[in-house]
Amino acid sequence: MAGEFRAPTSKNRLSKKFSNRIGSTTRACSKSSGFRVILAISILSLLMFSFSFVSMARASQTVVTTIPVGAGPFAVAYDSGMGEVFVANSENNTVSVISDVSNTVVATIPVGEYPNGLAYDSGMGEVFVTNEFSYSVSVISDVSNTVVATVNLGGFRPLAVAYEVFVANSAGPFAGDSVKVISDVSNTVVATIPVGTFPVAVAYDSGTGEIFVTNSQDDTVSVISDLSNTVVATIPVGTYPAGAAYDGVMREVFVTNQFSSSVSVISDASNTVVATVNVGSGPYGVGYDRGIEDVFVANSNNGTVSVISDVSNTVAAIVKVGAHPLAVAYDSGVREVFVTDLGSTVRVISDAAVSLAVSASPSILSITRGTSTNVTVTLTSMNHFSGIVSLTATIAPMTPKSPSLALSATSLTVSSGGTATSMLKISTAHSPQGDGAYVISVTATSSSVLHTITINLSVTKT
């Protein structure tokens, strides 16, 4: 299919009403006994920084493997216990199990009708599968690769799932949108929590013990405390928030905004949006890569994956994949990102292409008006990177009284295993109008690298 994604209309396919629900992103989290599955009830569904001052740029990342799976792969989850990747094939009611060693399908498991969400429960060694048109959740043992339990939802359509363990569901029009909490010990519903309109994705924040639920129809995110099972905050985001993923290093939640072609970055400390990142067309699935501390976003309408640096909150790379990438999962065992595509395939992206470390010293500084200082920018070769790297520096806000910037070298040659440096001279005005806080961005570019680091500057009277 070319152009914007349009969903088929038969019962076992996405109806036009469901055409904007594209998949699910899951992640595993450790917790004490009493792991839970949370079901979000909705009409539509999807499952889908303190600064670090040494950041990595990568060479052009590409798809390293394409794996055929079942029809309509709608969700993907990584099982760290078995080193396997589970894929929900919505069009033929199966789950494909991929070995991350051989990158081949090693098992195909029949489940309910229209599976479209997955989550791995590390406490139980089980995988939860949402079956939309069976109104149920299948529980798969990752030892036997068989269904060991089925949770009936009494007319609710489960649509997406995440672990600590969370699932998004549909109850039909005007049925009341909520989150259902399921015990993974008894496989029964233990709580129901009202949320916003049409919740479609969930992410568990292990730092605060909270659940982030995207409410697609009112452009908000509900934050649920897993201690009280109540909504503790409601956060405005972009248009039609779809996917969600938690970044444990920066303690932030990344939310894809389907119709805004952007990603909202939410601080879990303040429960506010701290950055908005423009990405490709129609972003759906999102996953956090702990190996390189980047966020991967599936842009379904233009066949790409945007790679966002969680340090600078900028797009650091764009990876071409299949026509309609949907869901994203990171496999920490082999340091690869698995992306489902409607063309009955899974694309595998290696994150081992990290090629250049960029650092600034100092990266936080305060200077007196009318003076100047130097910052050392260092480029370090990683994984045998070599080449000519261009440097640019900008400052924000930019006014006639803002500090001026000058790099001692704007073109550096980095040899394999070597380093190169440039001095950034920062000169401030004598005028008090130049006092205040600034952010300096230093960007390193070459034929295969694009990366930006930031420097925090404060200009004071004394």
Tab-separated table of C-alpha atoms in Angstrom:
chain	number	residue	atom	x	y	z
A	1	MET	CA	0.000	0.000	0.000
A	2	ALA	CA	1.181	3.475	-0.792
A	3	GLY	CA	0.394	6.718	0.937
A	4	GLU	CA	-1.380	7.109	4.224
A	5	PHE	CA	-2.405	3.939	6.023
A	6	ARG	CA	-6.068	2.982	5.589
A	7	ALA	CA	-7.387	-0.010	7.465
A	8	PRO	CA	-9.561	-2.726	5.882
A	9	THR	CA	-13.196	-2.931	6.939
A	10	SER	CA	-14.005	-6.603	7.539
A	11	LYS	CA	-14.681	-7.864	11.072
A	12	ASN	CA	-11.327	-9.612	11.319
A	13	ARG	CA	-9.569	-6.533	10.097
A	14	LEU	CA	-9.638	-2.972	11.345
A	15	SER	CA	-12.921	-1.203	10.632
A	16	LYS	CA	-12.807	2.393	9.518
A	17	LYS	CA	-13.676	3.386	13.072
A	18	PHE	CA	-10.583	1.575	14.297
A	19	SER	CA	-8.321	2.724	11.466
A	20	ASN	CA	-6.211	4.903	13.743
A	21	ARG	CA	-5.417	2.166	16.242
A	22	ILE	CA	-2.153	0.684	15.099
A	23	GLY	CA	-0.480	-1.535	17.630
A	24	SER	CA	1.037	-1.832	21.046
A	25	THR	CA	4.346	-1.271	22.746
A	26	THR	CA	5.218	-3.244	25.831
A	27	ARG	CA	7.936	-3.236	28.379
A	28	ALA	CA	8.896	-5.472	31.284
A	29	CYS	CA	9.374	-4.192	34.835
A	30	SER	CA	10.370	-5.941	38.042
A	31	LYS	CA	8.227	-5.656	41.138
A	32	SER	CA	7.475	-7.602	44.280
A	33	SER	CA	4.883	-10.392	44.235
A	34	GLY	CA	1.426	-9.273	43.265
A	35	PHE	CA	2.222	-8.314	39.686
A	36	ARG	CA	-0.851	-6.986	38.000
A	37	VAL	CA	-2.419	-6.693	34.600
A	38	ILE	CA	-4.270	-3.447	34.002
A	39	LEU	CA	-6.927	-3.292	31.291
A	40	ALA	CA	-7.809	0.095	29.846
A	41	ILE	CA	-11.393	0.214	28.538
A	42	SER	CA	-11.923	2.293	25.380
A	43	ILE	CA	-13.518	2.557	21.951
A	44	LEU	CA	-10.255	2.793	20.087
A	45	SER	CA	-6.931	1.235	20.992
A	46	LEU	CA	-3.246	1.008	20.521
A	47	LEU	CA	-0.497	-0.602	22.405
A	48	MET	CA	0.936	0.198	21.011
A	49	PHE	CA	16.773	14.454	31.652
A	50	SER	CA	19.407	15.586	34.686
A	51	PHE	CA	21.589	15.913	31.576
A	52	SER	CA	24.115	13.312	30.502
A	53	PHE	CA	26.969	15.327	29.170
A	54	VAL	CA	28.635	12.628	27.141
A	55	SER	CA	26.278	11.547	24.397
A	56	MET	CA	26.475	9.099	21.548
A	57	ALA	CA	25.885	9.701	17.876
A	58	ARG	CA	25.329	6.795	15.578
A	59	ALA	CA	26.152	5.981	12.009
A	60	SER	CA	23.175	5.631	9.682
A	61	GLN	CA	21.146	2.838	11.246
A	62	THR	CA	19.587	0.337	8.882
A	63	VAL	CA	17.412	-2.751	9.015
A	64	VAL	CA	19.675	-5.785	9.473
A	65	THR	CA	17.043	-8.540	9.222
A	66	THR	CA	13.482	-8.984	7.976
A	67	ILE	CA	11.497	-11.848	9.548
A	68	PRO	CA	8.252	-13.176	7.995
A	69	VAL	CA	5.483	-13.667	10.579
A	70	GLY	CA	1.695	-14.034	10.479
A	71	ALA	CA	-0.806	-11.712	8.837
A	72	GLY	CA	-1.315	-8.269	10.338
A	73	PRO	CA	1.364	-8.206	13.047
A	74	PHE	CA	-0.051	-5.652	15.419
A	75	ALA	CA	2.047	-5.805	18.574
A	76	VAL	CA	5.445	-6.983	19.762
A	77	ALA	CA	6.998	-7.739	23.153
A	78	TYR	CA	10.400	-8.948	24.347
A	79	ASP	CA	10.659	-11.906	26.745
A	80	SER	CA	13.932	-11.391	28.613
A	81	GLY	CA	13.612	-14.719	30.405
A	82	MET	CA	13.723	-16.795	27.231
A	83	GLY	CA	15.479	-14.355	24.907
A	84	GLU	CA	12.518	-14.406	22.548
A	85	VAL	CA	10.259	-11.882	20.840
A	86	PHE	CA	6.490	-12.411	20.725
A	87	VAL	CA	4.437	-10.983	17.845
A	88	ALA	CA	0.620	-10.781	17.816
A	89	ASN	CA	-0.708	-11.586	14.316
A	90	SER	CA	-4.146	-9.972	14.312
A	91	GLU	CA	-5.305	-11.330	10.947
A	92	ASN	CA	-4.796	-15.054	11.605
A	93	ASN	CA	-5.336	-15.276	15.378
A	94	THR	CA	-1.845	-16.444	16.279
A	95	VAL	CA	1.273	-15.329	18.135
A	96	SER	CA	4.673	-15.844	16.472
A	97	VAL	CA	7.629	-16.565	18.752
A	98	ILE	CA	10.979	-15.363	17.381
A	99	SER	CA	14.357	-16.529	18.676
A	100	ASP	CA	16.584	-13.476	19.002
A	101	VAL	CA	19.600	-15.722	18.399
A	102	SER	CA	18.568	-17.043	14.983
A	103	ASN	CA	16.005	-14.337	14.115
A	104	THR	CA	13.605	-17.056	12.985
A	105	VAL	CA	10.110	-18.032	14.097
A	106	VAL	CA	10.436	-20.998	16.484
A	107	ALA	CA	6.784	-21.381	17.458
A	108	THR	CA	3.305	-20.284	16.378
A	109	ILE	CA	0.650	-20.243	19.104
A	110	PRO	CA	-3.126	-20.148	18.412
A	111	VAL	CA	-4.922	-17.590	20.579
A	112	GLY	CA	-8.270	-15.776	20.500
A	113	GLU	CA	-9.831	-13.728	17.742
A	114	TYR	CA	-7.916	-10.665	16.576
A	115	PRO	CA	-4.935	-10.560	18.950
A	116	ASN	CA	-3.577	-7.040	19.032
A	117	GLY	CA	-1.676	-6.472	22.282
A	118	LEU	CA	1.171	-8.201	24.136
A	119	ALA	CA	2.982	-7.880	27.449
A	120	TYR	CA	5.662	-9.970	29.122
A	121	ASP	CA	5.224	-10.690	32.839
A	122	SER	CA	8.710	-11.389	34.203
A	123	GLY	CA	7.360	-12.380	37.598
A	124	MET	CA	5.258	-15.223	36.220
A	125	GLY	CA	7.266	-16.023	33.089
A	126	GLU	CA	4.127	-15.468	31.045
A	127	VAL	CA	2.989	-13.419	28.070
A	128	PHE	CA	-0.425	-11.721	28.091
A	129	VAL	CA	-2.266	-11.459	24.751
A	130	THR	CA	-5.357	-9.329	24.186
A	131	ASN	CA	-7.990	-10.906	21.893
A	132	GLU	CA	-10.251	-8.074	20.766
A	133	PHE	CA	-13.130	-9.979	19.159
A	134	SER	CA	-13.047	-12.827	21.698
A	135	TYR	CA	-13.358	-10.328	24.562
A	136	SER	CA	-10.578	-12.134	26.387
A	137	VAL	CA	-6.912	-12.218	27.345
A	138	SER	CA	-4.808	-15.307	26.618
A	139	VAL	CA	-2.012	-16.129	29.066
A	140	ILE	CA	0.945	-17.938	27.445
A	141	SER	CA	3.636	-19.819	29.344
A	142	ASP	CA	6.990	-18.872	27.856
A	143	VAL	CA	8.363	-22.281	28.849
A	144	SER	CA	5.855	-24.404	26.922
A	145	ASN	CA	4.711	-21.740	24.430
A	146	THR	CA	1.106	-22.764	25.068
A	147	VAL	CA	-1.949	-20.932	26.385
A	148	VAL	CA	-2.301	-21.815	30.078
A	149	ALA	CA	-5.216	-19.531	30.989
A	150	THR	CA	-7.885	-17.348	29.418
A	151	VAL	CA	-9.360	-14.315	31.150
A	152	ASN	CA	-12.872	-13.494	29.899
A	153	LEU	CA	-13.759	-9.810	30.038
A	154	GLY	CA	-17.524	-9.996	29.761
A	155	GLY	CA	-18.021	-7.986	26.583
A	156	PHE	CA	-15.012	-5.710	26.867
A	157	ARG	CA	-12.675	-5.677	23.881
A	158	PRO	CA	-9.034	-5.856	24.981
A	159	LEU	CA	-6.818	-3.984	22.580
A	160	ALA	CA	-3.354	-3.315	23.968
A	161	VAL	CA	-1.125	-4.411	26.821
A	162	ALA	CA	1.956	-3.359	28.776
A	163	TYR	CA	3.658	-4.801	31.837
A	164	GLU	CA	3.418	-4.048	35.261
A	165	VAL	CA	1.027	-5.550	33.437
A	166	PHE	CA	-1.296	-3.169	31.528
A	167	VAL	CA	-3.816	-3.694	28.715
A	168	ALA	CA	-6.053	-1.345	26.674
A	169	ASN	CA	-9.637	-2.476	25.855
A	170	SER	CA	-12.891	-1.354	24.254
A	171	ALA	CA	-16.344	-1.677	25.787
A	172	GLY	CA	-18.277	-0.152	22.888
A	173	PRO	CA	-19.725	3.352	22.430
A	174	PHE	CA	-20.831	5.194	25.575
A	175	ALA	CA	-19.911	2.245	27.801
A	176	GLY	CA	-17.637	4.313	30.013
A	177	ASP	CA	-13.879	4.484	29.601
A	178	SER	CA	-11.799	3.000	32.361
A	179	VAL	CA	-8.827	0.887	33.343
A	180	LYS	CA	-9.361	-2.579	34.718
A	181	VAL	CA	-6.764	-4.057	37.055
A	182	ILE	CA	-6.173	-7.811	36.795
A	183	SER	CA	-4.188	-9.892	39.244
A	184	ASP	CA	-1.680	-12.053	37.395
A	185	VAL	CA	-1.854	-14.567	40.249
A	186	SER	CA	-5.592	-15.246	40.097
A	187	ASN	CA	-6.197	-13.908	36.559
A	188	THR	CA	-9.249	-11.985	37.783
A	189	VAL	CA	-10.270	-8.322	37.644
A	190	VAL	CA	-9.593	-6.666	41.008
A	191	ALA	CA	-10.256	-2.981	40.277
A	192	THR	CA	-11.781	-0.563	37.748
A	193	ILE	CA	-10.422	2.976	37.329
A	194	PRO	CA	-12.174	5.704	35.254
A	195	VAL	CA	-9.859	7.564	32.866
A	196	GLY	CA	-10.217	9.901	29.862
A	197	THR	CA	-12.007	9.366	26.590
A	198	PHE	CA	-10.946	6.347	24.504
A	199	PRO	CA	-7.707	5.246	26.237
A	200	VAL	CA	-5.548	3.437	23.703
A	201	ALA	CA	-2.091	2.817	25.209
A	202	VAL	CA	-0.391	2.403	28.557
A	203	ALA	CA	3.124	2.599	29.970
A	204	TYR	CA	4.376	1.703	33.436
A	205	ASP	CA	6.714	4.139	35.191
A	206	SER	CA	8.843	2.098	37.587
A	207	GLY	CA	10.423	5.241	39.030
A	208	THR	CA	7.198	6.599	40.505
A	209	GLY	CA	5.072	3.448	40.481
A	210	GLU	CA	2.566	5.099	38.172
A	211	ILE	CA	0.714	4.119	35.018
A	212	PHE	CA	0.449	6.513	32.082
A	213	VAL	CA	-2.673	6.046	29.919
A	214	THR	CA	-3.132	7.858	26.596
A	215	ASN	CA	-6.695	9.139	26.068
A	216	SER	CA	-6.878	9.461	22.302
A	217	GLN	CA	-10.131	11.387	21.965
A	218	ASP	CA	-9.515	14.142	24.490
A	219	ASP	CA	-5.774	14.563	23.824
A	220	THR	CA	-4.685	13.875	27.381
A	221	VAL	CA	-2.703	11.362	29.410
A	222	SER	CA	-4.118	10.004	32.680
A	223	VAL	CA	-1.604	9.186	35.421
A	224	ILE	CA	-2.690	6.392	37.771
A	225	SER	CA	-1.069	5.594	41.107
A	226	ASP	CA	-0.628	1.827	41.398
A	227	LEU	CA	-0.875	2.157	45.185
A	228	SER	CA	-4.281	3.813	45.352
A	229	ASN	CA	-5.624	2.785	41.924
A	230	THR	CA	-6.792	6.356	41.332
A	231	VAL	CA	-5.984	9.000	38.718
A	232	VAL	CA	-3.542	11.478	40.281
A	233	ALA	CA	-2.936	13.740	37.263
A	234	THR	CA	-4.286	14.515	33.779
A	235	ILE	CA	-1.764	15.905	31.284
A	236	PRO	CA	-2.646	17.707	28.000
A	237	VAL	CA	-0.557	16.477	25.044
A	238	GLY	CA	-0.804	16.552	21.224
A	239	THR	CA	-3.619	15.469	18.931
A	240	TYR	CA	-4.671	11.811	19.278
A	241	PRO	CA	-2.054	10.493	21.714
A	242	ALA	CA	-1.428	6.887	20.696
A	243	GLY	CA	1.694	5.118	21.996
A	244	ALA	CA	3.585	5.525	25.258
A	245	ALA	CA	6.981	4.377	26.556
A	246	TYR	CA	8.897	5.021	29.787
A	247	ASP	CA	12.551	6.129	29.786
A	248	GLY	CA	14.002	5.015	33.124
A	249	VAL	CA	17.258	6.939	32.720
A	250	MET	CA	15.728	10.359	32.157
A	251	ARG	CA	12.597	9.518	34.212
A	252	GLU	CA	10.394	10.654	31.341
A	253	VAL	CA	7.455	9.231	29.379
A	254	PHE	CA	7.385	9.560	25.594
A	255	VAL	CA	3.903	9.801	24.022
A	256	THR	CA	3.296	9.666	20.259
A	257	ASN	CA	0.714	12.135	18.910
A	258	GLN	CA	-0.690	10.530	15.794
A	259	PHE	CA	-2.318	13.552	14.155
A	260	SER	CA	0.300	16.054	15.332
A	261	SER	CA	3.221	14.025	13.910
A	262	SER	CA	5.026	14.685	17.156
A	263	VAL	CA	6.121	13.134	20.439
A	264	SER	CA	5.333	14.721	23.816
A	265	VAL	CA	8.007	14.235	26.486
A	266	ILE	CA	6.528	14.132	29.999
A	267	SER	CA	8.578	14.539	33.176
A	268	ASP	CA	7.389	12.025	35.760
A	269	ALA	CA	8.520	14.388	38.521
A	270	SER	CA	6.222	17.257	37.548
A	271	ASN	CA	3.709	15.380	35.352
A	272	THR	CA	4.047	18.109	32.726
A	273	VAL	CA	5.192	18.138	29.095
A	274	VAL	CA	8.805	19.357	29.047
A	275	ALA	CA	9.495	18.979	25.318
A	276	THR	CA	7.737	18.303	22.019
A	277	VAL	CA	9.700	16.525	19.281
A	278	ASN	CA	8.574	16.601	15.646
A	279	VAL	CA	8.871	13.202	13.959
A	280	GLY	CA	7.543	11.496	10.814
A	281	SER	CA	3.960	11.230	9.623
A	282	GLY	CA	1.476	9.369	11.792
A	283	PRO	CA	3.651	8.193	14.715
A	284	TYR	CA	2.151	5.152	16.511
A	285	GLY	CA	4.353	2.683	18.356
A	286	VAL	CA	7.204	3.841	20.564
A	287	GLY	CA	9.903	1.972	22.470
A	288	TYR	CA	12.828	2.893	24.705
A	289	ASP	CA	16.260	1.444	23.865
A	290	ARG	CA	18.213	1.148	27.135
A	291	GLY	CA	21.397	0.221	25.266
A	292	ILE	CA	21.932	3.605	23.653
A	293	GLU	CA	19.333	5.481	25.721
A	294	ASP	CA	17.324	6.505	22.677
A	295	VAL	CA	13.631	6.342	21.847
A	296	PHE	CA	12.428	4.630	18.655
A	297	VAL	CA	9.175	5.884	17.071
A	298	ALA	CA	7.327	4.040	14.275
A	299	ASN	CA	6.010	6.523	11.699
A	300	SER	CA	3.310	4.472	10.030
A	301	ASN	CA	2.455	6.834	7.195
A	302	ASN	CA	5.920	7.253	5.733
A	303	GLY	CA	7.608	3.905	6.423
A	304	THR	CA	10.288	5.196	8.779
A	305	VAL	CA	11.429	4.974	12.380
A	306	SER	CA	12.581	8.179	14.076
A	307	VAL	CA	15.362	7.751	16.637
A	308	ILE	CA	15.139	10.401	19.361
A	309	SER	CA	18.077	11.211	21.636
A	310	ASP	CA	16.715	11.370	25.169
A	311	VAL	CA	19.513	13.780	26.110
A	312	SER	CA	18.762	16.505	23.584
A	313	ASN	CA	15.158	15.541	22.742
A	314	THR	CA	15.966	15.830	19.042
A	315	VAL	CA	15.720	13.334	16.187
A	316	ALA	CA	19.209	11.883	15.864
A	317	ALA	CA	18.525	9.385	13.068
A	318	ILE	CA	15.815	8.219	10.674
A	319	VAL	CA	15.663	4.539	9.700
A	320	LYS	CA	13.798	3.357	6.604
A	321	VAL	CA	11.723	0.243	7.300
A	322	GLY	CA	8.562	-1.270	5.754
A	323	ALA	CA	5.584	0.605	4.356
A	324	HIS	CA	3.573	0.747	7.595
A	325	PRO	CA	5.612	0.234	10.796
A	326	LEU	CA	3.325	-0.181	13.782
A	327	ALA	CA	4.759	-1.413	17.088
A	328	VAL	CA	8.220	-1.268	18.656
A	329	ALA	CA	10.022	-3.410	21.243
A	330	TYR	CA	13.636	-3.320	22.438
A	331	ASP	CA	15.507	-6.606	22.938
A	332	SER	CA	18.197	-5.929	25.542
A	333	GLY	CA	19.688	-9.405	25.114
A	334	VAL	CA	20.959	-8.765	21.599
A	335	ARG	CA	20.608	-4.956	21.607
A	336	GLU	CA	18.194	-4.852	18.726
A	337	VAL	CA	14.904	-3.091	18.080
A	338	PHE	CA	12.023	-5.137	16.645
A	339	VAL	CA	9.448	-3.235	14.563
A	340	THR	CA	6.257	-4.849	13.252
A	341	ASP	CA	4.907	-3.956	9.811
A	342	LEU	CA	1.476	-4.568	8.305
A	343	GLY	CA	3.197	-6.404	5.466
A	344	SER	CA	3.391	-9.528	7.672
A	345	THR	CA	6.992	-8.911	8.637
A	346	VAL	CA	9.129	-7.798	11.556
A	347	ARG	CA	12.099	-5.544	10.837
A	348	VAL	CA	15.154	-5.793	13.102
A	349	ILE	CA	17.289	-2.695	13.700
A	350	SER	CA	20.680	-3.017	15.384
A	351	ASP	CA	21.597	-0.318	17.892
A	352	ALA	CA	25.271	-1.335	17.731
A	353	ALA	CA	25.946	1.360	15.140
A	354	VAL	CA	26.926	3.860	17.836
A	355	SER	CA	29.903	5.615	16.315
A	356	LEU	CA	30.841	8.841	18.040
A	357	ALA	CA	30.871	10.139	21.595
A	358	VAL	CA	30.400	13.906	21.905
A	359	SER	CA	31.126	15.716	25.169
A	360	ALA	CA	31.438	19.250	26.515
A	361	SER	CA	33.487	20.321	29.522
A	362	PRO	CA	32.192	22.138	31.438
A	363	SER	CA	28.600	21.574	30.415
A	364	ILE	CA	27.029	23.749	33.135
A	365	LEU	CA	28.615	27.130	33.835
A	366	SER	CA	27.944	30.592	35.190
A	367	ILE	CA	29.949	33.647	34.129
A	368	THR	CA	29.894	37.382	34.852
A	369	ARG	CA	28.610	39.830	32.253
A	370	GLY	CA	31.383	41.417	30.160
A	371	THR	CA	33.689	38.384	30.454
A	372	SER	CA	34.443	35.306	28.347
A	373	THR	CA	35.224	31.665	28.953
A	374	ASN	CA	36.071	28.486	27.033
A	375	VAL	CA	34.350	25.116	26.820
A	376	THR	CA	36.159	22.065	25.437
A	377	VAL	CA	34.166	20.033	22.930
A	378	THR	CA	35.592	16.524	22.464
A	379	LEU	CA	34.769	13.965	19.786
A	380	THR	CA	35.722	10.342	20.498
A	381	SER	CA	35.675	7.544	17.917
A	382	MET	CA	33.454	4.576	18.820
A	383	ASN	CA	33.255	1.244	17.001
A	384	HIS	CA	36.016	2.277	14.568
A	385	PHE	CA	34.314	5.440	13.388
A	386	SER	CA	36.540	7.677	11.275
A	387	GLY	CA	35.806	10.714	9.167
A	388	ILE	CA	35.531	14.475	8.965
A	389	VAL	CA	33.056	15.962	11.417
A	390	SER	CA	31.650	19.486	11.169
A	391	LEU	CA	30.765	21.444	14.307
A	392	THR	CA	28.256	24.257	14.689
A	393	ALA	CA	27.136	26.129	17.811
A	394	THR	CA	23.923	28.072	18.446
A	395	ILE	CA	22.449	29.802	21.477
A	396	ALA	CA	18.906	30.314	22.717
A	397	PRO	CA	17.357	32.691	23.344
A	398	MET	CA	19.051	34.735	20.633
A	399	THR	CA	18.907	38.517	21.176
A	400	PRO	CA	21.245	41.429	20.307
A	401	LYS	CA	22.676	41.140	23.852
A	402	SER	CA	23.041	37.339	23.934
A	403	PRO	CA	26.548	35.931	24.417
A	404	SER	CA	28.532	35.359	21.219
A	405	LEU	CA	29.991	31.966	20.284
A	406	ALA	CA	33.164	31.063	18.399
A	407	LEU	CA	34.608	27.585	17.744
A	408	SER	CA	38.375	27.289	17.340
A	409	ALA	CA	37.759	24.546	14.759
A	410	THR	CA	34.569	23.882	12.858
A	411	SER	CA	35.885	20.884	10.914
A	412	LEU	CA	37.627	18.034	12.754
A	413	THR	CA	39.161	14.816	11.478
A	414	VAL	CA	38.504	11.885	13.800
A	415	SER	CA	40.576	8.743	13.271
A	416	SER	CA	39.477	5.244	14.239
A	417	GLY	CA	39.891	4.916	18.004
A	418	GLY	CA	41.039	8.521	18.321
A	419	THR	CA	39.756	11.863	19.615
A	420	ALA	CA	39.586	15.451	18.377
A	421	THR	CA	38.783	18.676	20.225
A	422	SER	CA	37.608	22.191	19.526
A	423	MET	CA	37.470	25.131	21.939
A	424	LEU	CA	34.156	26.967	22.149
A	425	LYS	CA	34.718	30.597	23.250
A	426	ILE	CA	31.708	32.211	24.945
A	427	SER	CA	31.819	36.016	25.205
A	428	THR	CA	29.205	38.011	27.123
A	429	ALA	CA	28.014	41.590	26.721
A	430	HIS	CA	28.557	44.306	29.352
A	431	SER	CA	24.880	45.225	29.244
A	432	PRO	CA	22.520	43.941	31.968
A	433	GLN	CA	20.135	43.109	29.133
A	434	GLY	CA	22.367	40.109	28.429
A	435	ASP	CA	21.932	38.627	31.900
A	436	GLY	CA	19.955	35.429	32.255
A	437	ALA	CA	19.883	31.733	31.408
A	438	TYR	CA	20.869	30.339	28.010
A	439	VAL	CA	21.080	26.955	26.318
A	440	ILE	CA	23.933	26.403	23.868
A	441	SER	CA	23.551	23.607	21.312
A	442	VAL	CA	26.636	22.094	19.686
A	443	THR	CA	25.900	19.887	16.677
A	444	ALA	CA	28.339	17.362	15.180
A	445	THR	CA	27.634	16.222	11.618
A	446	SER	CA	29.312	14.069	9.004
A	447	SER	CA	28.114	11.888	6.150
A	448	SER	CA	26.931	9.297	8.696
A	449	VAL	CA	26.518	11.211	11.970
A	450	LEU	CA	24.151	13.882	13.230
A	451	HIS	CA	24.114	14.597	16.943
A	452	THR	CA	23.569	17.544	19.269
A	453	ILE	CA	24.666	18.156	22.849
A	454	THR	CA	23.603	21.025	25.091
A	455	ILE	CA	25.457	23.379	27.456
A	456	ASN	CA	23.625	25.308	30.190
A	457	LEU	CA	24.909	28.867	30.635
A	458	SER	CA	24.010	31.499	33.221
A	459	VAL	CA	25.128	35.135	32.848
A	460	THR	CA	25.085	37.212	36.042
A	461	LYS	CA	25.992	40.719	37.234
A	462	THR	CA	28.765	39.533	39.557
